[in-house]
Amino acid sequence: MMKKSLIEFYTRLAHGLAVQFGSNCEVVVHDLQGKDIEHSIIAIENGHVTGRRIGDGPSQIVLESLHNSEQNLKQEDKLAYLTKTKNGKILKSSTIFIRDDSDKIIGIFGINYDISLMLAMEKELSSFTGTIEEDTTKEPIAVNIGDLLDELITQSVQHIGKPVTLMSKEDKVQVVRLLNEAGAFLITKSGPKVCQFLGISKYTLYSYLDEIKSKNTI
């Protein structure tokens, strides 16, 4: 678990930003040093924006960060990108990594600002100015860990572009690779759910992961 002094500081910072920018601004702190990563949120302000609260699990970007950290991949803060909630809110989000003295990522400080109303106003204005609204991809924010795993599986299958029943072994290996890179297997009991979805055995899943690992080390 993160040091008490760090938790207190980032909790105070989250509260200050939430008060400064109002009820549409959710500020959340994830502890990535805790033993139970599926309940990584240790502080949150204006949780009604995404429907989350203290003790809820990580977002997709948190899982990806954990996976990349395990792979010793360099990670930069991700600022001012778009996300969306399950009920359709559009958020302007920033993910700032909390690091220890050795530069290891130990937590995440996230800001999610609900800009849905602003976008609606912008759309009305664009009808007068004649501008064209950009089709910008928005990353989803899941409320609970089960929803997040479902979302990751859906995204992986969409990337392949065919239903599971028509997938070859190579397609399924690709799905497992995408899920692994997204950090899906950091979620407890994700393996059985992926096996059930792909129609493969636990042994086959492990062989796919070994195959992926061997290719990555070549």
Backbone as a ProteinNet text record, in pm:
[ID]
protein_1_A
[PRIMARY]
MMKKSLIEFYTRLAHGLAVQFGSNCEVVVHDLQGKDIEHSIIAIENGHVTGRRIGDGPSQIVLESLHNSEQNLKQEDKLAYLTKTKNGKILKSSTIFIRDDSDKIIGIFGINYDISLMLAMEKELSSFTGTIEEDTTKEPIAVNIGDLLDELITQSVQHIGKPVTLMSKEDKVQVVRLLNEAGAFLITKSGPKVCQFLGISKYTLYSYLDEIKSKNTI
[TERTIARY]
84.4	0	88	40.7	116.7	136.2	242.4	269.2	152.3	129.2	19.2	30.1	152.2	171.4	133	162.7	125.2	-26.1	-88.4	-233.3	-301.5	-253.9	-312.5	-294.6	-175.8	-149.9	-241.5	-247.2	-327.3	-477.2	-517.7	-658	-694.4	-605.5	-628.2	-626.3	-533.6	-525.1	-651.9	-701.5	-824.8	-941.7	-951	-1059	-1048.3	-926	-905.7	-944.8	-905.9	-940.6	-1090.9	-1154	-1298.3	-1374.8	-1330.9	-1395.5	-1371	-1248.1	-1212.8	-1296.2	-1314.6	-1377.9	-1522.9	-1574.1	-1715.8	-1756.5	-1887.6	-1942.1	-1927.9	-1893.3	-1872.9	-1731.8	-1648.3	-1507.6	-1483.7	-1466.9	-1432.4	-1280.3	-1230.7	-1087.7	-1070.8	-985.4	-974.3	-828.5	-801.1	-665.7	-666.6	-579.6	-563.6	-432	-437.6	-318.7	-278.6	-164	-119.1	-22.8	-1.5	84	3.7	-127.2	-211.6	-214	-242.6	-247.6	-370.5	-479.1	-603	-622.7	-563.8	-564.3	-704.2	-793.3	-928.5	-1011.9	-954.5	-1021.1	-921.8	-873.5	-758.9	-793.7	-921.6	-957.1	-952.2	-862.7	-847.9	-902.1	-927.8	-986.7	-1057.8	-1174.7	-1248.3	-1339.5	-1343.7	-1431.6	-1527	-1652.2	-1755.9	-1767	-1771	-1780.4	-1907	-2007	-2130.8	-2108	-1996.5	-1967	-1956.6	-1886.7	-1873.3	-1947.8	-2003.8	-2074.7	-1982.5	-1859	-1762.9	-1747.3	-1686	-1662.8	-1537.4	-1496.7	-1379.3	-1398.4	-1295.7	-1301.7	-1336.2	-1376.7	-1404.6	-1273.4	-1287.1	-1169.5	-1111	-1005.9	-932.4	-1003.5	-966.7	-1015.5	-924.8	-960.8	-880.8	-737.9	-724	-589.9	-503.8	-568	-493.3	-438.6	-521.9	-476.2	-362.7	-376.6	-270.9	-140.9	-153.4	-35.4	34.3	-44.1	12.6	84.7	21.5	82.8	212.6	209.8	329.2	440.7	401.7	500.6	570.9	493.3	551	646	616.1	700.4	816.1	826.6	931.9	926.1	803.4	785.5	772	831.8	826.3	684.7	638.2	503.4	502.9	427.6	414.2	272.3	256.7	122.9	37.3	-90.5	-183	-280.9	-275.9	-349.4	-455.2	-568.6	-674.9	-721.6	-758	-816.1	-962.9	-1037.9	-1181.1	-1212.2	-1302.9	-1354.3	-1506.5	-1570.5	-1716.3	-1760.1	-1872	-1927.5	-2030	-2072.2	-2167.5	-2301.1	-2337.7	-2464.9	-2450.4	-2334.9	-2321.4	-2257.5	-2214.7	-2148.2	-2012.5	-1978.8	-1849.2	-1760.7	-1642	-1552	-1419.6	-1366.6	-1230.2	-1142.2	-1050.1	-977.5	-827.1	-762.9	-617.1	-572.9	-466.3	-409.6	-265.9	-239	-106.4	-49.4	68.1	128.9	197.3	172	238.9	356.9	476.7	597.1	671.9	747.6	830	967	1058.3	1191.1	1271.5	1237.7	1308.9	1238.5	1139.4	1063.2	963.7	941.2	842.7	702.2	608.6	470.5	403.9	354.1	290.2	143.5	100.1	-39.3	-75.9	-203.1	-252.1	-344.1	-324.3	-408.9	-487.4	-618.7	-700.5	-801	-822.3	-920.5	-1016.5	-1145.4	-1248	-1352.3	-1355.4	-1447.6	-1561.1	-1683.2	-1801.3	-1825.8	-1801.7	-1820.1	-1942	-2029.7	-2145.8	-2229.8	-2260.9	-2343.2	-2271.6	-2142.4	-2064.4	-2063.5	-2052.3	-2054.2	-2189.7	-2296.5	-2431.2	-2446.1	-2393.2	-2397.8	-2313.3	-2198.4	-2110.5	-2178.3	-2252.9	-2322.3	-2429.2	-2499.7	-2600.8	-2535.9	-2423.1	-2353.7	-2301.3	-2255.7	-2199.3	-2303.4	-2430.8	-2536.3	-2547.6	-2502.3	-2504.1	-2374	-2262.4	-2132.2	-2093.9	-2161.1	-2133.6	-2012.8	-1962.1	-1848.9	-1895.4	-1802.7	-1833.5	-1774.7	-1857.3	-1812.2	-1718.6	-1605.9	-1509.8	-1560.1	-1531.5	-1563	-1441.5	-1438.4	-1322.8	-1350.3	-1257.2	-1272.7	-1264	-1354.9	-1359.7	-1341.4	-1245.3	-1221.3	-1327.4	-1380.6	-1485.1	-1431.1	-1512.5	-1480.5	-1583.8	-1538.2	-1629.1	-1652.1	-1773.7	-1806.4	-1747.9	-1753.4	-1697.9	-1607.7	-1533.7	-1430.3	-1489.6	-1611.4	-1676.4	-1709.4	-1762.1	-1792.3	-1665.4	-1556.7	-1431	-1380.3	-1385.4	-1339.1	-1425.1	-1557.1	-1646.9	-1610.7	-1580.7	-1545.8	-1415.6	-1317.9	-1189.7	-1205.6	-1287.3	-1312.9	-1381.8	-1482.4	-1555.4	-1462.2	-1376.5	-1282.2	-1187.6	-1139.3	-1045.9	-1111.7	-1235.3	-1308.3	-1338.9	-1375.5	-1401.8	-1276.5	-1162	-1035.2	-1010.7	-1046.3	-1030.6	-1128.3	-1249.7	-1347.2	-1429.2	-1438.4	-1521.3	-1570.7	-1686.3	-1736	-1645.7	-1654.9	-1569	-1584.9	-1707	-1733.4	-1656.2	-1615.2	-1541.7	-1392.4	-1348.9	-1208.1	-1119.6	-1003.1	-900.6	-819.4	-727.7	-640.1	-560.7	-511.4	-432.2	-515.4	-644.1	-732.4	-746.9	-765.5	-783.9	-655.9	-541.3	-413.8	-402.9	-448.9	-445.6	-535.8	-653.6	-744.1	-676.5	-613.7	-544.7	-430.2	-359.3	-248.6	-300.2	-409.9	-467.3	-514.8	-577.4	-623.4	-504.8	-399.3	-280.8	-216.9	-208.1	-148.5	-233.6	-365.6	-455.3	-457.4	-386.6	-381.3	-500.5	-577	-699.2	-672	-556.4	-529.3	-480.4	-474.3	-448.7	-576.5	-689.6	-818.2	-840.3	-876.7	-900.2	-1011	-985.7	-1081	-1111.8	-1021.7	-1041.9	-1017.6	-921.6	-888.4	-1008.5	-1084.1	-1200.2	-1302.9	-1321.7	-1419.4	-1372.6	-1242.8	-1187.7	-1194.6	-1163.1	-1170.6	-1312.7	-1409.7	-1549	-1590.8	-1547.5	-1586	-1525.2	-1397.8	-1329.8	-1351.7	-1411	-1434.6	-1306.7	-1215.3	-1088.3	-1069.7	-976.5	-948.9	-847.7	-837.1	-739.5	-597.8	-574.1	-442.7	-410.6	-510.7	-491.3	-460.8	-531.4	-505.6	-360.7	-312.2	-174.2	-74.7	-109	-18.6	-15.7	-131.2	-135.3	-47.9	-59.4	19	168.7	204.8	345.6	395.9	310.2	346	367.7	278.4	289.1	417.2	445.5	565.3	692.4	695.2	814.4	839.3	733.1	748.3	797	753.8	794.2	940.8	997.2	1136.8	1235.2	1182.7	1271.1	1345.6
-119.8	0	125	232.6	356.2	412	490.7	551.4	638.9	642.3	719.9	866.6	920.4	1061.9	1090.2	995.4	1011.6	1005.7	909.4	895.9	1022.9	1075.8	1198.5	1315.8	1326.1	1436.8	1429.8	1313.2	1301.4	1307	1265.2	1278.8	1426.2	1503.4	1647.4	1717.3	1676.1	1734.2	1705.4	1581.4	1543.8	1630.6	1649.5	1730.9	1876.1	1928.3	2066.2	2089	1997.7	2011.8	1998.7	1906.8	1887.2	2012.5	2073.4	2197	2309.8	2317.3	2423.1	2415.9	2295	2281.7	2233.2	2204.3	2176.5	2031.1	2009.2	1873.8	1790.1	1851	1774.3	1716.6	1749.5	1705.7	1593.2	1471.8	1358.2	1348.7	1332.4	1313.8	1184.4	1095.4	963	924.5	854.7	808.3	655.8	592.9	447.1	409.8	314.3	260.6	132.4	133.2	15.8	-71	-35.1	-116.6	-208.5	-191.2	-273.6	-418.2	-508.6	-650.6	-684.1	-611	-638.2	-532.1	-554.5	-455.1	-433.3	-528.6	-514.4	-415	-363.1	-260.2	-146.1	-90.7	0.6	143.5	182.6	321.4	345.9	437	467.2	606.5	688.4	820.4	863.6	924.9	971.6	1086.6	1187.2	1302.3	1309.1	1341.9	1349	1217.1	1108.6	976.4	954.2	1042.6	1028.5	1045.6	1106.7	1127.8	993.8	896.9	764.3	655.7	691.6	592.1	505.2	550.7	471.2	526.4	446.2	487	418.3	456.1	394.9	243	169.6	23.9	-37.7	46.5	-6.7	-33.9	-101.4	-150	-53	-97.7	-12.6	5.6	111.6	134.4	59.9	62.4	-6.5	47.6	177.7	236	198.7	176.9	132.8	-8.3	-96.9	-233.6	-233.2	-151.4	-143.2	-92.9	2.4	57.4	-49.1	-129.8	-237.8	-339.2	-374.2	-470.3	-414.8	-288.7	-227.5	-214.6	-188.6	-178.1	-311.7	-420.1	-553.7	-586.7	-528.5	-551.8	-452.2	-364.9	-261.8	-167.8	-139	-46.5	96.3	191.2	330.8	384.3	458.3	511.2	659.8	734.1	877.4	908	1019.1	1063.4	1081.3	1048.8	1061.7	1173.7	1281.1	1401.7	1438.7	1488.7	1547.9	1455.1	1330.6	1238.9	1215.8	1161.8	1142.9	1001.7	992	864.2	872.9	761	762.2	666.7	697.5	610.9	517.8	419.1	321.3	385.4	493.5	559.5	673.9	681	772.4	906.9	935	1062.9	1065.7	1180.9	1199.5	1278.1	1225.8	1286.7	1326	1437.8	1476.6	1430.6	1340	1271.3	1291.9	1283.2	1284.5	1179.8	1109	1006.2	1043.7	1067	1109.3	1000.6	952.4	843.1	894.8	826.9	855.3	759.1	812.6	729.9	740.3	635.1	639.8	696.2	695.6	754.3	683.6	557.2	482.4	490	578.7	603.7	491.8	401.3	295.1	351	311.5	357.9	287.1	364.8	307	348	437.9	481.9	564.8	598	681.7	788.6	909.8	1023.1	1058.8	1036.5	1056.3	1169.2	1241.6	1349.1	1320.9	1319.6	1294.8	1405.9	1490.7	1604.5	1578.6	1583	1557.1	1677	1657.2	1765.7	1741	1649.6	1613.5	1735.6	1820.5	1938.8	2035.5	2050.8	2141.2	2093.2	1960.8	1905.4	1925.4	1911.4	1934.4	2079.7	2171.4	2313.2	2340.1	2274.4	2290.1	2240.1	2130.1	2074.8	2171	2234.3	2332.4	2450.4	2496.4	2608.7	2572.4	2446.2	2405.4	2406.6	2390.4	2395.5	2534.8	2635	2772.5	2807	2753.1	2788.1	2697.3	2581.3	2491.8	2402.3	2391.5	2303.3	2158.6	2066.2	1923.1	1863.2	1792.8	1731.4	1615.3	1612.3	1504	1375.1	1264.2	1131.9	1084.1	1114.3	1083.9	960.7	865.7	744.2	777.3	719.4	745.9	614.8	612.1	492.2	479.5	357.3	339.6	336.3	381.7	367.7	273.5	158.1	59.4	90.2	62.5	86.7	-22.7	-147.9	-256.5	-344.7	-430.5	-510.4	-609.2	-658	-749.2	-680.5	-557.6	-479.3	-451.4	-422.6	-391.6	-511.9	-630.8	-750.2	-776.5	-760.4	-776.8	-679.6	-555.2	-452.3	-486.7	-536.8	-574	-689.8	-787.2	-900.3	-853.3	-767.2	-713.6	-637.9	-554.6	-477	-568.2	-673.5	-765.8	-838	-882	-951.9	-856.9	-732.8	-633.8	-607.8	-612.7	-591.2	-702.4	-825.1	-938.2	-926.2	-881.7	-857	-976.3	-1077.8	-1193.8	-1258.3	-1326.9	-1393.2	-1508.3	-1547.8	-1654.1	-1783.2	-1813.4	-1939.5	-1949.6	-1835	-1836.1	-1811.5	-1802.9	-1772.9	-1896.2	-1874.8	-1978.8	-1976	-2070.1	-2070.4	-1939.9	-1894	-1769.8	-1650.8	-1649.5	-1541.5	-1541.9	-1661	-1671.8	-1635.1	-1672.4	-1632.7	-1480.4	-1419.2	-1273.5	-1208.8	-1267.8	-1217	-1223.9	-1337.8	-1355.3	-1255.3	-1231.2	-1134.8	-994.6	-954.6	-822.7	-808.6	-914.7	-912.3	-904.5	-977.1	-975.9	-836.9	-773.9	-640.4	-536.5	-561.2	-468.9	-492.8	-596.5	-626.7	-705.1	-767	-837.3	-952.7	-1017.5	-1135.4	-1099.2	-968.7	-924.8	-931.9	-947.1	-955.4	-1099.4	-1113.9	-1246	-1319.6	-1447.7	-1535.7	-1490.6	-1410.6	-1370.5	-1489	-1576.5	-1690.9	-1777.5	-1825.9	-1909.6	-1840.4	-1709.7	-1637.8	-1627.8	-1602.7	-1595.4	-1732.1	-1837.5	-1974.4	-2006.5	-1972.4	-1999	-1921.8	-1796.4	-1712.5	-1764.6	-1806.6	-1852.2	-2000.3	-2072.6	-2214.7	-2295.5	-2258	-2329	-2374.7	-2467	-2516.5	-2425.9	-2443.9	-2368.2	-2399.7	-2526.9	-2568	-2496	-2486.4	-2418.7	-2270.8	-2209.2	-2067.9	-2047.8	-2134.3	-2122.6	-2143.6	-2235.6	-2259.4	-2137.5	-2070.6	-1948.2	-1839.7	-1825.7	-1724.2	-1754.1	-1882.2	-1920.9	-1888.1	-1914.8	-1884.9	-1735.1	-1656	-1509.3	-1460.7	-1517.6	-1476.9	-1511.8	-1628.9	-1672.3	-1581.8	-1538.6	-1450	-1313	-1269.9	-1137.9	-1133.9	-1251.7	-1255.2	-1287.4	-1309.8	-1340.6	-1214.7
0	0	0	-65.6	-68.9	72.2	88.9	218.3	262.1	392.7	447.8	409.1	409	374.3	230.5	140.3	-0.8	-17.6	49.8	41.9	91	203	258.2	162.3	101.2	8.4	-113.3	-177.8	-299.9	-270.4	-151.3	-111.7	-97.8	-35.3	-20.4	-156.2	-243	-376.5	-456.8	-447.1	-516.5	-469.2	-338	-281.9	-329.7	-329.3	-371.7	-517	-604.9	-746.5	-768.8	-695.5	-709.3	-665.6	-557.8	-511	-610.2	-664	-758.4	-886.6	-940.3	-1070.9	-1066.2	-947.8	-934.3	-948.5	-942.3	-932.4	-1059.1	-1171.7	-1295.1	-1305.2	-1207.9	-1211.4	-1111.5	-1162.3	-1077.1	-1067.7	-945.5	-923.9	-844.5	-895.3	-835.4	-815.7	-705.5	-674.5	-668	-747.6	-746.7	-679	-588.4	-524.5	-597.1	-663.7	-738.6	-658.7	-531.6	-446	-354.7	-354.6	-269.5	-315.8	-224	-258	-341.9	-320.5	-392.6	-499.1	-615.8	-721.1	-779.1	-756.2	-809.9	-729.8	-621.6	-541.6	-520.5	-632.2	-629.6	-589.4	-594.6	-564.7	-413.9	-373.5	-230.5	-196.6	-298.5	-276.6	-403.9	-388.1	-505	-464.9	-550	-531.9	-650.8	-623.6	-727.6	-805.1	-730.4	-791.6	-871.1	-854.2	-930.2	-1080.8	-1117.5	-1259.9	-1332.8	-1272	-1333.8	-1257.2	-1139.8	-1061	-978.6	-956.9	-879.6	-738.3	-652.7	-514.1	-461.5	-341.3	-279.3	-270.2	-309.4	-306.7	-440	-538.5	-671.6	-745	-858.3	-929.3	-1029.4	-1098.2	-1190.8	-1324.3	-1394.3	-1529.5	-1626.9	-1754	-1854.1	-1858.7	-1850.3	-1859.6	-1739.1	-1622.7	-1504.8	-1526.7	-1580.3	-1608	-1709.4	-1814.9	-1915.2	-1852.1	-1761.1	-1694.2	-1610.5	-1538.8	-1458.6	-1547.4	-1657.5	-1749.7	-1807	-1852.8	-1910.8	-1808.5	-1683.4	-1575.9	-1554	-1559.7	-1543.6	-1658.5	-1776.9	-1894.6	-1903.8	-1801.7	-1797	-1916.9	-1962.7	-2073.7	-2020.5	-2090.1	-2048	-2062.6	-1963.8	-1966.4	-1935.1	-2014.6	-1994.9	-1947.9	-1877.2	-1838.5	-1963.4	-1951.2	-2063.7	-2030	-2107.3	-2072.6	-2175.9	-2126.4	-2209.1	-2321.7	-2287.6	-2385.4	-2349.6	-2444	-2422.4	-2374.2	-2278	-2230.4	-2227	-2202.5	-2191.6	-2082	-2018.8	-1915.5	-1978.8	-1901.3	-1953.1	-1990.2	-1920.2	-1949.9	-2049.3	-2116.1	-2228.8	-2202.4	-2081	-2054.6	-2126	-2181	-2243.3	-2147.5	-2120.7	-2022.9	-2087.1	-2042.6	-2078.3	-1962.8	-1990.7	-1884.2	-1893	-1777.6	-1769.4	-1668.3	-1702.2	-1615.6	-1582.8	-1455.4	-1411.1	-1319.8	-1352.8	-1277	-1150.5	-1040.7	-914.1	-903.9	-884.2	-884.5	-750.7	-718.5	-597.9	-632.7	-538.6	-559.3	-667.5	-695.5	-799.3	-934.1	-944.3	-1067.7	-1100.4	-1005.8	-1026.4	-1004.9	-1091.3	-1079.2	-961.7	-866.5	-747.6	-734.9	-820.8	-814.3	-935.6	-945.2	-1055.1	-999.9	-1046.9	-1011.8	-1137.6	-1134.1	-1253.4	-1238.8	-1348	-1353.1	-1468.2	-1438.9	-1540.6	-1533	-1635.2	-1634.8	-1733.8	-1683.8	-1766.1	-1858.5	-1988.5	-2085.9	-2175.7	-2132.3	-2214.9	-2252.1	-2152.9	-2178.6	-2271.3	-2250.4	-2336.3	-2480.6	-2499.2	-2634.2	-2700.6	-2620.3	-2674.7	-2719.5	-2639.9	-2676.5	-2799.8	-2805.9	-2921.3	-3048.9	-3035.3	-3151.6	-3202.1	-3108	-3147.3	-3218.2	-3164.5	-3226.4	-3365.1	-3379.6	-3508.2	-3619.3	-3582.5	-3684.6	-3745.5	-3669	-3719.7	-3791.9	-3741.9	-3800.1	-3915.4	-3928.5	-4039.8	-4019.7	-3897.7	-3872.3	-3865.6	-3884.3	-3881.2	-3755.3	-3680.7	-3555.9	-3585.3	-3516.7	-3534.8	-3472.8	-3541.7	-3486.6	-3408.2	-3279.5	-3196.2	-3110.7	-3114.1	-3033.7	-2885.5	-2809.5	-2666.1	-2589.8	-2501.8	-2422.5	-2313.8	-2292.5	-2191	-2049.1	-1955.1	-1813.1	-1752.7	-1707.6	-1649.4	-1502.2	-1455.5	-1315.3	-1227	-1271.2	-1190.9	-1276.3	-1209.5	-1275.1	-1375.2	-1348.9	-1442.9	-1573.7	-1563.9	-1683.4	-1762.9	-1691.7	-1758.6	-1837.3	-1778	-1848.1	-1971.2	-1957.9	-2073.2	-2184.4	-2145.8	-2243.1	-2314.3	-2239.5	-2298.7	-2397.4	-2360.4	-2450	-2577.1	-2561.2	-2677.1	-2770.4	-2714	-2795.2	-2872.7	-2806.7	-2871.6	-2988.3	-2968.4	-3074.3	-3189.4	-3158.4	-3262.8	-3345.7	-3280.4	-3350.8	-3453.3	-3417.4	-3510.4	-3627	-3597	-3703.3	-3745.7	-3660.2	-3693.4	-3563.8	-3567.3	-3446.2	-3405.5	-3278.2	-3224.8	-3302.7	-3344.9	-3415.6	-3547.4	-3602	-3729.2	-3710.5	-3586.7	-3560.5	-3576.3	-3636.5	-3642.9	-3513.7	-3501.1	-3383.4	-3376.8	-3492.7	-3497	-3450.1	-3487.3	-3444	-3291.8	-3235.9	-3090.8	-3015.8	-3072.3	-3012	-3012.1	-3121.8	-3131.4	-3026.5	-3003.3	-2899.9	-2763.7	-2734.7	-2605.8	-2593.5	-2703.3	-2700.7	-2668.6	-2733.8	-2709.3	-2564.5	-2512.7	-2373.7	-2277.8	-2309.4	-2224.1	-2221	-2337.7	-2346.5	-2273.9	-2268.4	-2198.8	-2048.7	-2003	-1860.9	-1810.1	-1900.1	-1860	-1764.2	-1779.3	-1697.1	-1557.3	-1529.6	-1392.4	-1309.5	-1377.2	-1310	-1261.3	-1135.4	-1078	-1154.5	-1183.9	-1252	-1394.7	-1453.5	-1593	-1686.8	-1648.1	-1732.7	-1767.7	-1667	-1698	-1788	-1769	-1850.6	-1994.8	-2014.7	-2149.7	-2216.2	-2138.6	-2192.6	-2238.5	-2155.8	-2189.7	-2314.2	-2322.1	-2435.8	-2565.9	-2560.7	-2681.6	-2710.6	-2615.1	-2633.7	-2631.1	-2540.3	-2527.7	-2383.5	-2363.2	-2228.7	-2158.7	-2028.8	-1950.7	-1998.4	-2031.8	-2081.7	-2212.6	-2300.9	-2429.7	-2409.3	-2314.9	-2285.4	-2242.8	-2153.5	-2106.9	-2221.5	-2313.1	-2426.1	-2518.7	-2533.8	-2613.6	-2549.5	-2417.4	-2346.3	-2355.3	-2347.5	-2362	-2501.9	-2601	-2739.8	-2760.6	-2700.9	-2711.2	-2644.1	-2526	-2451.3	-2527.7	-2590	-2663.4	-2784	-2851	-2967.4	-2923.8	-2804.5	-2755.4	-2715.4	-2687.4	-2639.7	-2751.1	-2870.1	-2982.6	-3028.1
[MASK]
++++++++++++++++++++++++++++++++++++++++++++++++++++++++++++++++++++++++++++++++++++++++++++++++++++++++++++++++++++++++++++++++++++++++++++++++++++++++++++++++++++++++++++++++++++++++++++++++++++++++++++++++++++++++++

